[in-house]
C-alpha angles and dihedrals in degrees: 000000000000120000089253091054091048090053090054097043109109101182088238122117122198113218094197094124092053094046092049091049092049089053097041090238129140126225088242092056092047088051090055094047096044099037095233122124120258088237093057092045089049090053089052093045092052093051092247097116116114095192141005130201116241089231091056092046090049093048093050091049092047093051094044092042092231141120125253088251090058090055102038121040135171112259101183 
């Protein structure tokens, strides 16, 4: 990992891919249901997000019928 990547590493992993697969849902469909762009969800899914609004987090969890701890886990 480069120094720049280490600076950006949060130690948090987003399990969005796994949760979508378990539910047979696409990122595009989640985007429609949550009201967040596919691009922003993709950034979250690929662990490149630097922040997330509580309202977005809540909406994702509501649509996926999961808890925050199911979506975001420590990866350190």
